[in-house]
Amino acid sequence: MPDLLPAGRRAYSASLPLLDLMPSLSQLLTRLTRDNIPISDTDAQFVQEDILPVALGNLAVVDSRLEELRAELLSMTAEQNRWQKTVDHCRGALSPLRLFPTEILEAVFQIFCSQTDNILDILDGPWLLSHICSLWRRIVLSTPSLWTHIAVCDSLQPRVQRAYSYSSSTLLHIALSRSGDLPLNISFKNHADHMKLSQKFCDRLHHLFELLMRVAERWQHCTFYFLSHIEDLESLEAVKGRLISLETLKIEFSSADHSWELQTVDYFEVAPQLRSVELYAVDHHEFILPFAQLVCIREHWVNDRENDDAGMFPAPVSSFNRFLLECTQLDELHLVHLFAHRVSSAYDWIPMVSHRLRSLIISDPLLLKIVELPCLESLDIKTLSSIDYEGQAEWPVCPSQMYAPIVPFLRRSRCPLKCLKVTEPEAREVHEMVQLTPLLERLKLRYNCWGCMDDTDIPELLAVLDPARNADVLPNLKSLVIRLGAKVRRSSYGYPEYVTSWLNEAFCTAVANRQAGQLRKLLVTIYGFSLDYFPGQEQVLAALRKCKRDGMDISVSMLDCESCARSFV
């Protein structure tokens, strides 16, 4: 058998350093091991007596050196950690946060705690702040106002209850006790279906509600979210006559399809401080409220079309008439009823005058048919789209007869309107409305469906907004907001062309001319398909950016169907 390692033997016999030949020897040995090639007795003796002892000796030296380096690394790491702690402590001692007055920290904590979704979550709200440091804990425990936002939801935070031994009722009791005698901001959310929950869970939820009702005298702001079941609403009878501090009340049902009959609720009839009431998916006729003292009323119905025809929901005309007649102190009124215009025309109209109402939000312009509001300062008409899921309209989204009462209303009321928000008006209607509102400072135009306007209507509307072409229109305009939707209706051009039909040279000229006047804010939001660019509109966007550099608050952005925003200006 031939010798395979002659070079190694010659080098070793010549007293050359073995490490200098290690690459070649290693390759030969690797080949022998990998291929399982037998070697001669001479090579085996050379490996056994010459190479292996030297390799073992060198390996021991390297291992010893590595151990020394590891020990030195551990020592240096420990030294580094000690000095890093010293640096952190020095920076902490010099932190500007330590110089903050306690009052500022309390104000910041107040904002944070007011956004707590669940007071039962010990990893949020004041519980979390009290575990940061001893200073913060002293502030949290000595500031009862941080514990006055009592929010209880139907998700009882099982992750928290597994990590801590506190029960939900114990946490709520502690929070109430730490709030002292201050008025409470109560929020109770029960969206869970009782038919799908265990009896133990329901009992625990009702027990929490009972704990809240024990301090009903301290309720100042109350928000209740219920499912269509009314067990919790009926249990509110225990607070009747005890709401001496209640100022705002909001009741919302997550389902408007009420399969139950609600008796007249008079639990809130005696509430001497009550000023604001919000009702969502519940009829105000089912409540006895101190209407004469209310300053703000919000009633929202988002009913479906099938039940709307069945007469299951209150007509906005009925609500409007009652509120204006009985609420002599009313300052703000919201009446938002989906498909309200389908039933309003069937009701009798009662002439009314209100000399106090200053803010009005409605979804049915027909409510302005014969009313006079000489003190109105803000009008928002949220005419909701009736486009179905296939993009076909059963009737016009905002027919011309829907806006017909507005101009006569403005002429009749002669109100000092400063804010006007309308949905899908035509250029002619906008022109007539703004001519009658010379004090108007804020204008918002919503177009839920692109292509709902004729090709010639957009240029006419831009001409209305240009003071150079209509000098007597909107002399005090300070804020202009335009919202362009993405639902498809009658359209003779594509989506990009629709966008550029708005953002063009005429629009830019109108903005520049307005900037020379009092316009200080411009917001254009485009909802729907995502565009990476506006075709051929770089000059327009550059002109808008120049207006922004000159001091105007301008934003032109697009929000696609996945709520991803892209800003162009």
XYZ file of C-alpha atoms in Angstrom:
569
model
C 0.000 0.000 0.000
C 1.529 3.314 -1.031
C 2.278 6.025 1.541
C -0.302 8.843 1.502
C 1.415 11.246 3.908
C 5.016 11.631 2.612
C 4.925 15.429 2.797
C 3.957 15.371 6.437
C 6.745 12.964 7.392
C 9.357 14.959 5.490
C 8.228 18.180 7.084
C 8.206 16.675 10.541
C 11.619 15.059 10.100
C 12.943 18.434 8.944
C 11.705 19.981 12.254
C 9.279 22.338 10.464
C 6.325 23.617 12.515
C 3.495 21.150 12.178
C 0.879 23.922 12.172
C 2.297 25.315 8.941
C 1.366 22.082 7.194
C -1.972 21.621 8.956
C -4.132 22.680 5.999
C -2.671 20.031 3.703
C -2.571 17.403 6.442
C -6.140 18.217 7.418
C -7.319 17.807 3.843
C -5.567 14.415 3.560
C -6.937 13.210 6.878
C -10.437 14.432 5.974
C -10.211 12.526 2.702
C -9.096 9.376 4.478
C -11.889 9.637 7.025
C -14.595 10.515 4.508
C -13.732 7.908 1.901
C -12.779 5.225 4.465
C -9.493 4.568 2.612
C -7.125 2.164 4.417
C -3.641 3.547 5.075
C -0.286 1.878 5.296
C 1.331 0.857 8.556
C 3.914 3.613 8.097
C 1.223 6.302 7.768
C -0.682 4.912 10.722
C 2.475 4.973 12.882
C 3.175 8.552 11.747
C -0.330 9.714 12.661
C -0.345 7.828 15.964
C 3.082 8.839 17.212
C 3.738 12.224 15.583
C 0.580 14.070 14.529
C -1.962 13.065 17.191
C 0.121 13.969 20.286
C 1.023 17.351 18.850
C -2.611 18.023 17.887
C -3.832 17.042 21.352
C -1.243 19.289 22.961
C -2.122 22.252 20.789
C -5.864 21.634 21.393
C -5.282 21.710 25.134
C -3.404 25.003 24.820
C -6.218 26.542 22.730
C -8.907 25.259 25.111
C -7.060 26.718 28.063
C -6.756 30.054 26.322
C -10.462 30.036 25.448
C -11.361 29.389 29.069
C -9.267 32.369 30.088
C -10.962 34.532 27.443
C -14.409 33.341 28.525
C -13.652 34.198 32.134
C -12.322 37.569 31.077
C -15.441 38.138 28.897
C -17.725 37.331 31.815
C -15.775 39.680 34.021
C -15.889 42.459 31.447
C -19.616 41.858 30.857
C -20.311 42.133 34.574
C -18.228 45.295 34.696
C -20.142 46.646 31.697
C -23.472 45.917 33.383
C -22.373 47.674 36.564
C -21.315 50.795 34.700
C -24.473 50.661 32.541
C -26.596 50.652 35.685
C -24.616 53.598 36.980
C -25.213 55.474 33.726
C -28.929 54.611 33.804
C -29.215 55.799 37.392
C -27.428 59.045 36.546
C -29.657 59.661 33.556
C -32.690 58.816 35.646
C -31.590 61.251 38.320
C -31.106 63.956 35.682
C -34.330 63.114 33.787
C -36.575 66.147 33.176
C -39.507 63.959 34.187
C -38.369 64.242 37.802
C -38.709 67.997 37.540
C -42.328 67.804 36.360
C -44.737 69.340 38.826
C -47.148 66.862 40.300
C -50.019 68.788 38.755
C -48.712 68.102 35.226
C -48.338 64.391 35.918
C -51.862 64.310 37.322
C -53.196 65.966 34.153
C -51.384 63.454 31.937
C -52.591 60.563 34.062
C -56.116 61.936 33.880
C -56.088 61.797 30.071
C -54.668 58.280 30.096
C -57.151 56.944 32.634
C -60.112 58.529 30.829
C -59.374 56.253 27.860
C -59.475 53.040 29.862
C -61.830 50.530 28.245
C -62.235 48.317 31.276
C -61.594 49.215 34.908
C -61.399 45.476 35.585
C -58.164 45.250 33.579
C -55.396 45.503 36.157
C -52.861 45.891 33.339
C -54.403 49.151 32.176
C -55.550 52.522 33.471
C -54.645 53.637 36.993
C -53.664 50.082 37.936
C -50.846 50.167 35.384
C -49.639 53.629 36.416
C -49.458 52.623 40.054
C -46.917 49.896 39.243
C -44.372 52.074 37.430
C -42.563 53.640 40.373
C -43.207 54.710 43.953
C -43.701 58.366 42.959
C -46.342 57.514 40.372
C -48.024 55.151 42.792
C -48.283 57.887 45.428
C -49.796 60.219 42.846
C -52.292 57.614 41.615
C -53.398 56.601 45.097
C -53.691 60.209 46.292
C -55.673 61.427 43.234
C -59.280 60.193 43.453
C -60.179 61.751 40.086
C -58.042 59.105 38.315
C -60.482 56.455 39.531
C -63.680 58.213 38.465
C -63.777 56.707 34.938
C -65.510 53.446 35.705
C -65.748 51.429 32.481
C -67.062 47.876 32.735
C -67.431 45.691 29.660
C -68.713 42.170 29.181
C -65.212 40.799 28.510
C -64.094 40.234 32.079
C -60.401 39.976 31.163
C -59.729 36.259 31.828
C -55.999 36.862 31.188
C -55.955 39.254 34.145
C -57.870 36.975 36.445
C -55.444 34.150 35.730
C -52.466 36.377 36.549
C -53.918 37.932 39.697
C -56.032 36.649 42.527
C -58.430 39.609 42.494
C -62.011 38.987 41.465
C -63.908 41.388 39.212
C -66.126 42.602 42.019
C -63.079 43.216 44.243
C -61.389 45.307 41.564
C -64.552 47.348 41.024
C -65.005 47.849 44.775
C -61.387 49.046 45.122
C -61.770 51.460 42.205
C -64.984 52.908 43.649
C -63.444 53.326 47.084
C -60.352 55.057 45.690
C -62.541 57.529 43.767
C -63.677 59.018 47.064
C -66.913 60.987 46.831
C -66.258 62.504 43.401
C -68.811 62.299 40.556
C -68.360 59.236 38.358
C -68.132 58.700 34.617
C -69.896 55.358 34.195
C -69.664 53.160 31.107
C -71.326 49.739 31.146
C -71.042 47.653 27.983
C -73.002 44.460 27.690
C -72.925 43.301 24.075
C -72.802 39.645 24.952
C -75.680 37.361 24.058
C -77.048 36.032 27.334
C -78.299 32.915 25.584
C -74.699 31.922 24.749
C -73.165 32.603 28.164
C -72.976 30.517 31.264
C -75.237 31.366 34.171
C -72.191 32.023 36.342
C -70.895 34.618 33.876
C -74.296 36.359 33.689
C -74.620 36.413 37.473
C -71.183 37.973 37.796
C -72.064 40.628 35.218
C -75.301 41.502 37.009
C -73.450 41.695 40.307
C -71.067 44.272 38.845
C -74.044 46.265 37.636
C -75.553 46.157 41.107
C -72.311 47.513 42.575
C -72.495 50.444 40.173
C -76.112 51.164 41.077
C -75.200 51.420 44.766
C -73.402 54.681 43.972
C -76.061 56.056 41.595
C -76.037 59.367 43.474
C -72.525 59.958 42.130
C -73.268 59.195 38.457
C -72.409 62.245 36.388
C -71.846 60.893 32.858
C -73.418 57.539 32.005
C -73.108 55.362 28.927
C -74.971 52.066 28.621
C -74.563 49.563 25.769
C -77.086 46.756 25.753
C -78.050 43.933 23.478
C -81.710 43.702 22.510
C -82.359 41.987 25.861
C -83.543 44.350 28.570
C -82.689 42.616 31.843
C -80.048 45.195 32.712
C -82.169 48.107 31.514
C -85.061 47.008 33.694
C -82.732 46.668 36.670
C -82.039 50.419 36.364
C -85.339 50.971 38.154
C -83.293 50.817 41.362
C -81.704 54.200 40.528
C -85.029 56.005 40.120
C -85.028 59.256 42.073
C -81.333 58.940 43.019
C -79.662 60.523 39.960
C -78.996 63.866 41.605
C -75.642 64.396 39.813
C -76.444 62.988 36.366
C -75.558 65.427 33.556
C -75.230 63.284 30.405
C -76.945 60.030 29.501
C -76.294 57.728 26.549
C -78.223 54.521 25.905
C -77.457 52.309 22.928
C -78.857 48.985 21.824
C -76.677 46.921 19.539
C -79.741 45.572 17.783
C -82.670 47.650 16.590
C -84.812 44.573 15.883
C -86.577 44.568 19.231
C -88.434 41.338 19.805
C -89.543 42.533 23.217
C -91.970 45.161 24.396
C -90.406 47.848 26.533
C -92.613 49.509 29.088
C -92.317 53.248 29.537
C -89.049 53.933 31.337
C -89.299 56.697 33.929
C -86.045 55.963 35.754
C -84.462 59.202 34.498
C -87.471 61.473 34.941
C -86.061 62.990 38.120
C -82.523 64.111 37.274
C -82.201 67.814 38.073
C -78.733 68.178 36.476
C -79.437 66.211 33.281
C -78.631 68.297 30.195
C -77.636 65.890 27.400
C -79.283 62.668 26.195
C -78.178 60.289 23.407
C -80.395 57.446 22.239
C -79.178 54.867 19.716
C -81.624 52.363 18.251
C -84.198 53.116 20.930
C -87.358 55.198 20.711
C -87.429 58.290 22.892
C -91.190 57.805 23.270
C -90.356 54.855 25.513
C -88.596 57.162 27.979
C -89.948 59.821 30.295
C -87.201 62.432 30.375
C -87.004 65.969 31.784
C -87.208 67.437 28.265
C -87.747 70.984 29.506
C -84.234 71.162 30.933
C -82.331 69.311 28.160
C -79.779 71.289 26.181
C -78.590 68.529 23.808
C -80.466 65.577 22.313
C -79.047 62.995 19.931
C -81.273 60.326 18.425
C -79.807 57.796 15.979
C -81.636 55.071 14.107
C -79.920 52.801 11.613
C -82.854 50.608 10.749
C -83.182 48.254 7.824
C -85.528 48.890 4.914
C -87.833 45.938 5.567
C -88.753 47.021 9.089
C -88.833 50.659 8.034
C -91.849 50.006 5.820
C -93.493 48.072 8.598
C -93.634 51.182 10.744
C -91.527 49.714 13.548
C -89.321 52.794 13.904
C -90.140 56.374 14.872
C -90.362 58.927 12.107
C -87.903 61.818 12.475
C -90.786 64.250 11.981
C -92.435 62.993 15.155
C -89.160 63.325 17.089
C -88.449 66.754 15.614
C -91.872 68.092 16.535
C -91.704 66.804 20.091
C -88.193 68.032 20.797
C -88.824 71.538 19.522
C -92.103 71.781 21.444
C -91.021 70.334 24.798
C -87.304 71.142 24.961
C -87.433 74.862 25.606
C -83.707 75.006 26.476
C -82.547 72.934 23.510
C -79.277 74.160 22.012
C -78.085 71.124 19.997
C -80.177 68.505 18.208
C -79.117 65.396 16.242
C -81.683 63.348 14.330
C -80.006 60.723 12.170
C -82.434 58.165 10.708
C -81.402 55.881 7.884
C -83.963 56.057 5.034
C -85.867 58.640 7.042
C -87.138 60.432 3.919
C -89.240 57.397 3.030
C -91.655 58.076 5.902
C -91.330 61.804 6.549
C -93.571 62.837 3.692
C -96.476 60.910 5.221
C -96.647 63.068 8.356
C -98.361 66.360 8.971
C -96.085 69.362 9.312
C -96.491 71.722 12.264
C -95.070 75.251 11.932
C -92.438 75.750 14.628
C -89.972 78.382 15.764
C -87.013 77.864 18.080
C -85.012 80.853 19.244
C -82.421 78.774 21.132
C -81.339 75.977 18.776
C -77.814 76.655 17.515
C -76.632 73.292 16.183
C -78.669 70.873 14.087
C -77.650 67.538 12.521
C -80.325 65.763 10.493
C -80.521 63.042 7.862
C -83.777 64.303 6.337
C -83.789 67.846 4.889
C -87.590 67.701 4.742
C -87.578 68.448 8.473
C -86.759 72.058 7.540
C -89.940 72.381 5.537
C -91.754 74.928 7.691
C -89.523 75.424 10.724
C -87.761 78.656 11.653
C -84.440 78.630 13.517
C -83.232 82.238 13.632
C -80.305 81.464 15.977
C -78.932 78.432 14.128
C -75.138 78.552 13.703
C -74.305 75.002 12.551
C -76.255 72.819 10.105
C -75.184 69.309 9.098
C -77.311 67.337 6.644
C -76.180 63.724 6.608
C -78.310 62.378 3.810
C -77.337 58.728 3.798
C -76.747 56.808 0.612
C -79.303 54.195 -0.410
C -76.946 52.277 -2.660
C -77.347 48.556 -2.212
C -74.543 46.021 -2.301
C -74.731 45.570 -6.067
C -74.229 49.268 -6.669
C -77.757 49.837 -7.949
C -79.867 52.669 -6.561
C -83.533 52.040 -5.896
C -84.150 55.766 -5.829
C -81.857 58.796 -6.157
C -79.329 59.060 -3.375
C -80.212 62.665 -2.785
C -83.056 63.712 -5.101
C -83.482 67.381 -5.831
C -86.736 67.494 -3.881
C -84.824 66.464 -0.765
C -82.809 69.699 -0.826
C -85.723 71.838 -1.926
C -86.711 72.913 1.644
C -83.226 74.166 2.584
C -83.113 77.387 0.585
C -86.599 78.511 1.730
C -85.578 77.611 5.296
C -82.481 79.815 5.091
C -84.504 82.685 3.635
C -87.176 82.287 6.295
C -84.860 81.880 9.298
C -82.162 84.394 8.342
C -79.929 82.539 10.749
C -76.264 83.495 11.386
C -75.027 80.186 9.985
C -71.270 79.713 10.405
C -70.900 75.993 9.674
C -72.614 74.071 6.860
C -72.111 70.383 6.060
C -74.118 68.802 3.246
C -74.101 65.481 1.405
C -74.099 65.257 -2.394
C -75.588 68.647 -3.244
C -75.561 69.916 -6.801
C -73.657 73.057 -7.778
C -76.840 75.091 -8.098
C -77.957 74.076 -4.601
C -74.573 74.927 -3.090
C -74.612 78.302 -4.811
C -78.061 79.153 -3.466
C -77.208 78.029 0.057
C -73.925 79.914 0.367
C -75.486 83.076 -1.056
C -77.876 83.085 1.891
C -75.135 82.464 4.476
C -72.666 85.370 4.241
C -71.269 84.609 7.723
C -70.336 81.041 6.786
C -66.836 80.108 8.002
C -66.748 76.309 7.598
C -68.088 74.369 4.607
C -67.994 70.585 4.193
C -69.158 68.812 1.030
C -69.620 65.039 1.027
C -70.010 62.984 -2.162
C -70.461 59.358 -1.228
C -70.624 58.083 -4.816
C -68.169 59.074 -7.503
C -69.930 59.682 -10.747
C -73.133 60.855 -9.053
C -72.633 64.329 -10.530
C -72.913 65.273 -14.160
C -69.745 66.047 -16.062
C -70.594 69.741 -16.108
C -71.636 69.978 -12.463
C -68.149 69.756 -10.951
C -66.782 72.728 -12.963
C -69.844 74.726 -11.936
C -69.241 73.880 -8.300
C -65.582 74.875 -8.550
C -66.713 78.153 -10.070
C -68.924 78.731 -7.029
C -65.912 78.255 -4.743
C -63.748 80.716 -6.728
C -64.092 84.243 -5.291
C -62.775 85.695 -8.536
C -65.886 84.413 -10.305
C -68.334 84.849 -7.400
C -67.076 87.744 -5.339
C -70.150 87.899 -3.103
C -70.042 84.221 -2.121
C -68.404 82.941 1.084
C -66.472 86.085 2.010
C -65.645 84.727 5.486
C -64.804 81.123 4.543
C -61.953 79.811 6.716
C -62.251 76.027 6.368
C -63.197 73.915 3.335
C -63.535 70.122 3.585
C -64.333 67.928 0.574
C -64.948 64.203 0.924
C -65.132 62.121 -2.241
C -66.550 58.600 -1.979
C -65.879 55.553 -4.103
C -69.237 53.900 -4.703
C -70.093 53.685 -8.378
C -73.168 55.303 -9.809
C -73.961 56.841 -13.134
C -70.626 57.867 -14.574
C -69.320 58.590 -18.024
C -65.680 58.541 -16.902
C -63.381 56.322 -14.868
C -62.223 56.750 -11.301
C -58.919 58.529 -12.049
C -60.723 60.932 -14.356
C -63.271 61.606 -11.623
C -60.518 62.492 -9.159
C -58.771 64.765 -11.627
C -62.066 66.424 -12.515
C -61.913 67.845 -9.000
C -58.196 68.399 -8.565
C -57.495 70.534 -11.580
C -56.316 74.011 -12.447
C -59.704 75.541 -11.655
C -59.632 73.996 -8.178
C -56.095 75.252 -7.617
C -57.038 78.739 -8.741
C -60.040 78.795 -6.410
C -57.855 77.728 -3.468
C -55.204 80.329 -4.237
C -57.837 83.061 -4.519
C -59.405 81.916 -1.258
C -56.024 81.973 0.452
C -55.751 85.617 -0.429
C -58.932 86.032 1.621
C -59.556 84.182 4.905
C -59.303 80.516 3.908
C -56.809 78.857 6.218
C -57.720 75.162 6.094
C -58.336 72.811 3.143
C -58.936 69.098 3.569
C -59.651 66.791 0.624
C -60.136 63.092 1.396
C -60.756 60.537 -1.349
C -62.208 57.197 -0.299
C -62.032 54.050 -2.411
C -59.569 52.752 -4.936
C -55.903 53.368 -4.375
C -54.057 55.610 -6.805
C -50.322 56.023 -6.649
C -50.578 59.256 -8.574
C -53.027 61.720 -10.040
C -52.635 61.512 -13.812
C -51.329 64.779 -15.204
C -51.823 66.630 -11.941
C -48.262 67.234 -10.782
C -48.540 70.947 -11.505
C -51.776 71.143 -9.526
C -50.281 69.306 -6.558
C -47.184 71.495 -6.746
C -49.394 74.597 -6.615
C -51.246 73.215 -3.586
C -47.955 72.453 -1.865
C -46.926 76.056 -2.474
C -50.110 77.233 -0.753
C -49.208 74.944 2.145
C -45.737 76.449 2.377
C -47.345 79.868 2.424
C -49.122 79.015 5.653
C -52.392 77.281 4.715
C -53.306 74.027 6.433
C -53.765 71.781 3.372
C -54.199 68.016 3.204
C -55.001 65.989 0.073
C -55.080 62.294 0.887
C -56.563 59.031 -0.304
C -57.976 56.282 1.889
C -58.409 52.942 0.129
C -60.759 50.107 1.009
C -58.237 48.698 3.497
C -58.030 52.015 5.371
C -54.507 52.646 4.117
C -53.956 56.365 3.804
C -51.729 58.031 1.226
C -51.020 61.731 1.390
C -50.303 63.735 -1.753
C -50.007 67.196 -0.218
